Structure formats: structure tokens, C-alpha cells
CSV table of C-alpha atoms in Angstrom, one decimal:
chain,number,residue,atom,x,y,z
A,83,UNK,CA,-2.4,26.0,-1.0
A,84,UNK,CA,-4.9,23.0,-1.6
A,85,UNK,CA,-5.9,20.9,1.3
A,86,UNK,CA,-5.8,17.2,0.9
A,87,UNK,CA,-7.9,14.9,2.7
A,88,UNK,CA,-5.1,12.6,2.5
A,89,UNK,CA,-1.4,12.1,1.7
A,90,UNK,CA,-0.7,12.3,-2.2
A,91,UNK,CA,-0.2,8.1,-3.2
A,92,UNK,CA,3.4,7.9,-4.5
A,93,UNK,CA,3.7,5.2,-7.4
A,94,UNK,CA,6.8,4.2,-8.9
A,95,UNK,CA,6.3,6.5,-12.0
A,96,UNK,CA,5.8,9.6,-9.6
A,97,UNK,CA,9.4,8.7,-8.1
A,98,UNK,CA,11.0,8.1,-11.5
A,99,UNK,CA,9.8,11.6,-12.9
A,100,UNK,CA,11.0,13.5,-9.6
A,101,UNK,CA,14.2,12.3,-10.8
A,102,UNK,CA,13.2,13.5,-14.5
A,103,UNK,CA,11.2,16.6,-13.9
A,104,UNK,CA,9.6,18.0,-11.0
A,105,UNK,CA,7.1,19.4,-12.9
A,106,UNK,CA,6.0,16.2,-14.1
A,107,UNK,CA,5.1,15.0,-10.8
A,108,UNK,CA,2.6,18.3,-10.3
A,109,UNK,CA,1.3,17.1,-13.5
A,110,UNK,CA,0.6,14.0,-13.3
A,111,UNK,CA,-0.2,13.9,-9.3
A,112,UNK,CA,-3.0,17.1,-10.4
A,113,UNK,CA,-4.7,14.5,-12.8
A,114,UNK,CA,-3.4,16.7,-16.1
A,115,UNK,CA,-2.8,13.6,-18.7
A,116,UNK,CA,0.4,13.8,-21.2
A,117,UNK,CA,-0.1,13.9,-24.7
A,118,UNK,CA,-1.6,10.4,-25.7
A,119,UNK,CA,-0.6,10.8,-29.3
A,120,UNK,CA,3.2,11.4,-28.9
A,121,UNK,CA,4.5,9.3,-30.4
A,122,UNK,CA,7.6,8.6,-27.7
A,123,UNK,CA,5.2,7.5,-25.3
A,124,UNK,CA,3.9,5.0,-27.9
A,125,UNK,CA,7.5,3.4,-28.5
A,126,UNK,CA,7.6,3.0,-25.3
A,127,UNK,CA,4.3,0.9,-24.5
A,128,UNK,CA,5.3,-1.0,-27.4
A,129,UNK,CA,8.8,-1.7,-26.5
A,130,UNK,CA,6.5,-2.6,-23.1
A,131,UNK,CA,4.2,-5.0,-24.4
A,132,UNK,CA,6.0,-6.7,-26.9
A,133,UNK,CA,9.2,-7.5,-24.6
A,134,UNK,CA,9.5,-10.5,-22.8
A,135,UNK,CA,5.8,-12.0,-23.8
A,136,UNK,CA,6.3,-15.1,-21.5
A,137,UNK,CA,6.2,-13.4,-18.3
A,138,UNK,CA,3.2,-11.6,-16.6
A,139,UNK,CA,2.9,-7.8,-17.5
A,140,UNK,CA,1.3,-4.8,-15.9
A,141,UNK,CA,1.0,-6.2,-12.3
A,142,UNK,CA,-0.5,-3.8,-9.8
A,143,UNK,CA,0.9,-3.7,-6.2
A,144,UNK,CA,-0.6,-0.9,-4.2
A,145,UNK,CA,-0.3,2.2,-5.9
A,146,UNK,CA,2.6,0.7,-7.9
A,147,UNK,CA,1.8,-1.2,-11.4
A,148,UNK,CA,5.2,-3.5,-12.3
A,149,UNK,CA,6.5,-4.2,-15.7
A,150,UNK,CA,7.2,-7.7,-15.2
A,151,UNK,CA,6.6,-10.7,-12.5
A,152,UNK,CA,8.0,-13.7,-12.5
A,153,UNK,CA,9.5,-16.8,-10.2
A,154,UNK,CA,13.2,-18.1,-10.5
A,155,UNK,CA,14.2,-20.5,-8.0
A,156,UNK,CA,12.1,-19.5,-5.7
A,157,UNK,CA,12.2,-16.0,-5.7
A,158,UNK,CA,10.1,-13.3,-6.8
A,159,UNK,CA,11.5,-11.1,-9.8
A,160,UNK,CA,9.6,-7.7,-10.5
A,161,UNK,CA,11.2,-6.5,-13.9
A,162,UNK,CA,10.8,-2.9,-15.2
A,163,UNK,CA,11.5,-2.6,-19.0
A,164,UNK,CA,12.5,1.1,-20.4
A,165,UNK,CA,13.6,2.0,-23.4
A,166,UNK,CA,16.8,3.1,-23.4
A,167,UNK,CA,19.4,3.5,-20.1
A,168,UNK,CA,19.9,6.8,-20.7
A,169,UNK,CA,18.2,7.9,-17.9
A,170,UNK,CA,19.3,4.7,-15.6
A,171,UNK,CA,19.6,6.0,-11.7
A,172,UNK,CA,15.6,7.2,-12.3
A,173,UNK,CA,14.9,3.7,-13.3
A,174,UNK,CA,17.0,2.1,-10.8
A,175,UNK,CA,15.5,4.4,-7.9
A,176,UNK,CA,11.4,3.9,-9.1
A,177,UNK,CA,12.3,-0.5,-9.2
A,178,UNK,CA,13.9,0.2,-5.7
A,179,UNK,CA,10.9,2.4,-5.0
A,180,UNK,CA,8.8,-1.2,-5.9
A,181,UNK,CA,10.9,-3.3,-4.1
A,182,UNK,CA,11.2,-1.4,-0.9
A,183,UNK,CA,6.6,-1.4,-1.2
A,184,UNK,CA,7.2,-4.9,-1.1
A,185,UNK,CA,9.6,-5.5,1.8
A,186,UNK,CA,7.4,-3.4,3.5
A,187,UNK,CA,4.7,-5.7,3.1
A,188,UNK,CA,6.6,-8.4,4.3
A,189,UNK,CA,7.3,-9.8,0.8
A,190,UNK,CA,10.9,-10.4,-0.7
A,191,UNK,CA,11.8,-10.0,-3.9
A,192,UNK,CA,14.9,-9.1,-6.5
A,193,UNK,CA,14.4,-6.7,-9.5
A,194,UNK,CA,15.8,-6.2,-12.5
A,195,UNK,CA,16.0,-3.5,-15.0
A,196,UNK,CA,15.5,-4.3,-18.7
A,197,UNK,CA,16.6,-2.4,-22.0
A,198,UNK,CA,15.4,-4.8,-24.6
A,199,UNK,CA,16.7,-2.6,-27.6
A,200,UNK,CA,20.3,-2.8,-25.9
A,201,UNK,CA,19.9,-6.5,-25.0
A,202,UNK,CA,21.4,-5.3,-21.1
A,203,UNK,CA,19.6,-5.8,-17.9
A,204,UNK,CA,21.2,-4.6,-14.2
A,205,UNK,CA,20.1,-6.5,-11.2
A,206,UNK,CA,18.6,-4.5,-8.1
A,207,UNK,CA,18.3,-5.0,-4.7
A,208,UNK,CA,17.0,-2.8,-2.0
A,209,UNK,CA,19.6,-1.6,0.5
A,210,UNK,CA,19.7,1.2,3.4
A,211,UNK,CA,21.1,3.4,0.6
A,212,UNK,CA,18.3,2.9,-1.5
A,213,UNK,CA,15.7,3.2,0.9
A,214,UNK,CA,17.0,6.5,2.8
A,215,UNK,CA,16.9,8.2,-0.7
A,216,UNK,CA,13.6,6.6,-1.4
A,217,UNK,CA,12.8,8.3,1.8
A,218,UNK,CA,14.1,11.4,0.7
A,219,UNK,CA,12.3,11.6,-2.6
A,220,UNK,CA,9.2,10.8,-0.7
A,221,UNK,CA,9.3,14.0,1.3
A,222,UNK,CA,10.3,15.8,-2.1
A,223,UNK,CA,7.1,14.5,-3.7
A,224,UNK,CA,4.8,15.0,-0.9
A,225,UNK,CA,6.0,19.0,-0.8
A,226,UNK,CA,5.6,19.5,-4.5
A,227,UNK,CA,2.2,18.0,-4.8
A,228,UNK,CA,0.8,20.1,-2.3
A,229,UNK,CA,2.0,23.3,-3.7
A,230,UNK,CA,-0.7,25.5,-5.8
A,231,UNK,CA,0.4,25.6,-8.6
A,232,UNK,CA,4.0,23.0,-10.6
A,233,UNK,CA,7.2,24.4,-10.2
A,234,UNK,CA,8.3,26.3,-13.3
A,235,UNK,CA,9.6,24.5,-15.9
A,236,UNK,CA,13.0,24.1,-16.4
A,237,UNK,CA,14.8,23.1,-19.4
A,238,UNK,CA,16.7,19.6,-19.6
A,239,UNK,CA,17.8,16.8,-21.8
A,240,UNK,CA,14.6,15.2,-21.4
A,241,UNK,CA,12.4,18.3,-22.7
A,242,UNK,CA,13.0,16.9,-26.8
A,243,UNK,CA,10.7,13.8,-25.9
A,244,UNK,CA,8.4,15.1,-23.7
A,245,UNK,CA,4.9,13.9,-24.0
A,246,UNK,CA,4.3,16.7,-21.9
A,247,UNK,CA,6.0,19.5,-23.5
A,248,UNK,CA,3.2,21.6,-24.6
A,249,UNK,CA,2.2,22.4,-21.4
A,250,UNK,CA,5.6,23.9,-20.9
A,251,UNK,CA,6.6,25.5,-24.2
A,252,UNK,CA,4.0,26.8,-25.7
């Protein structure tokens, strides 16, 4: 088993693939890159950087990087943009995941999730639901990075549009 000198950093996009694919999160937490080229993950930074061009992009927090920040009536908004809801309670928990860094910085703030090509948003706040499975997913992270080798991969929905699926299936 490796031996870290410290506790594996848990971004928001670590918390949104436990919820995708455990195997992801070895991955990505081992330094092992996904496909550049594929074209998915293109879409997607486009759909990213051509949404909502009036508000600041990219913001990092911590070990976090937000889609979006902006002010309304006072209050801090950190927006995160995806694609398509099809994989919502993943993007609900990784904005929570943002939201809760924040709150436990001493800084309040409201989120919202954003799916441009559906013209829908949803509206998240952190709650003691949200932040005992936060807490949970934490724990699940920490025990998969520090295992030797990624769990084995497992076929899912997600698989077709993998930027990562060579690694897997071939």
C-alpha cells in the first residue's frame, strides 16, 4: 500500500466522479490524465467557456476550482455548468461539496447548478444532509486513493463517453 506524506486533497471533481466511477478517482487522484482529445470532454469545456460569458469563470478555492462566481443582492453565487442533468445528484453533491469548503471557511454562499443546453438551473444550499454525505464520500475517497492499485472497472451508463475508457477496455 503506498504511504502518503499527507491526506489525498479532495476537489469537487474527485467527489463528483466517486459518485460516477470509483475508478476515476484512483485515476485522477494517481496523476493518470484522461484522454485530451475526446471529444466529450471537449463539448464540455466548451459548453463551459462559452456559457454565461458575463460572470467570472474558473475560480479556484482551495483545492476546489468553481464554474462560476458571482454577487446577487448581496450574496455570493458559485455556479457549476454541466452538460446535461443526466447525472444530477453527482453534480448536486460536488456544488455542495464547494459550498460546504466555503462555510467552513467562514464564507456564505448559495449555488446553483446550470444546464445551458436545457435552459434549467436548480438552486443548492448546504444542509446537515448534504454535509453528513459529503462526510461520507470523503472517507470513501480517502480509502480508495490509498489503495495500490484502482478498483476494477465496472461497467455503467457512463462508460460510452468516457475520456477514460481506454484504460479500462482495452
Amino acid at each position: 500500500m503506498p504511504v502518503f506524506s499527507e491526506l489525498p486533497r479532495i476537489g469537487g471533481t474527485l467527489v463528483w466522479y466517486c459518485l460516477i466511477c470509483k475508478r476515476q478517482v484512483w485515476l485522477i487522484s494517481h496523476g493518470v490524465e484522461a484522454d485530451k482529445e475526446d471529444e466529450f470532454l471537449k463539448l464540455g469545456r466548451l459548453i463551459d467557456e462559452s456559457s454565461y460569458e458575463r460572470v467570472r469563470h474558473s475560480v479556484s478555492f482551495g483545492d476546489s476550482k468553481f464554474d462560476l462566481l458571482k454577487e446577487e443582492k448581496g450574496v455570493l453565487v458559485i455556479g457549476e455548468i454541466k452538460k446535461s442533468s443526466r447525472s444530477i445528484e453527482a453534480a448536486r453533491l460536488q456544488l455542495a461539496h464547494y459550498l460546504y469548503e466555503l462555510a467552513k471557511s467562514g464564507i456564505a454562499a448559495r449555488g446553483e447548478l446550470l444546464f445551458p443546453e436545457e435552459r434549467r438551473r436548480e438552486d443548492v444550499s448546504i444542509t446537515e444532509d448534504l454535509q453528513s454525505k459529503l462526510d461520507e464520500i470523503y472517507i470513501e475517497i480517502k480509502d480508495i486513493v490509498v489503495s495500490p492499485c484502482p478498483p476494477k472497472a465496472q461497467e455503467c451508463k457512463y462508460c460510452k463517453h468516457c475520456a477514460y475508457k481506454e484504460l479500462c477496455w482495452s
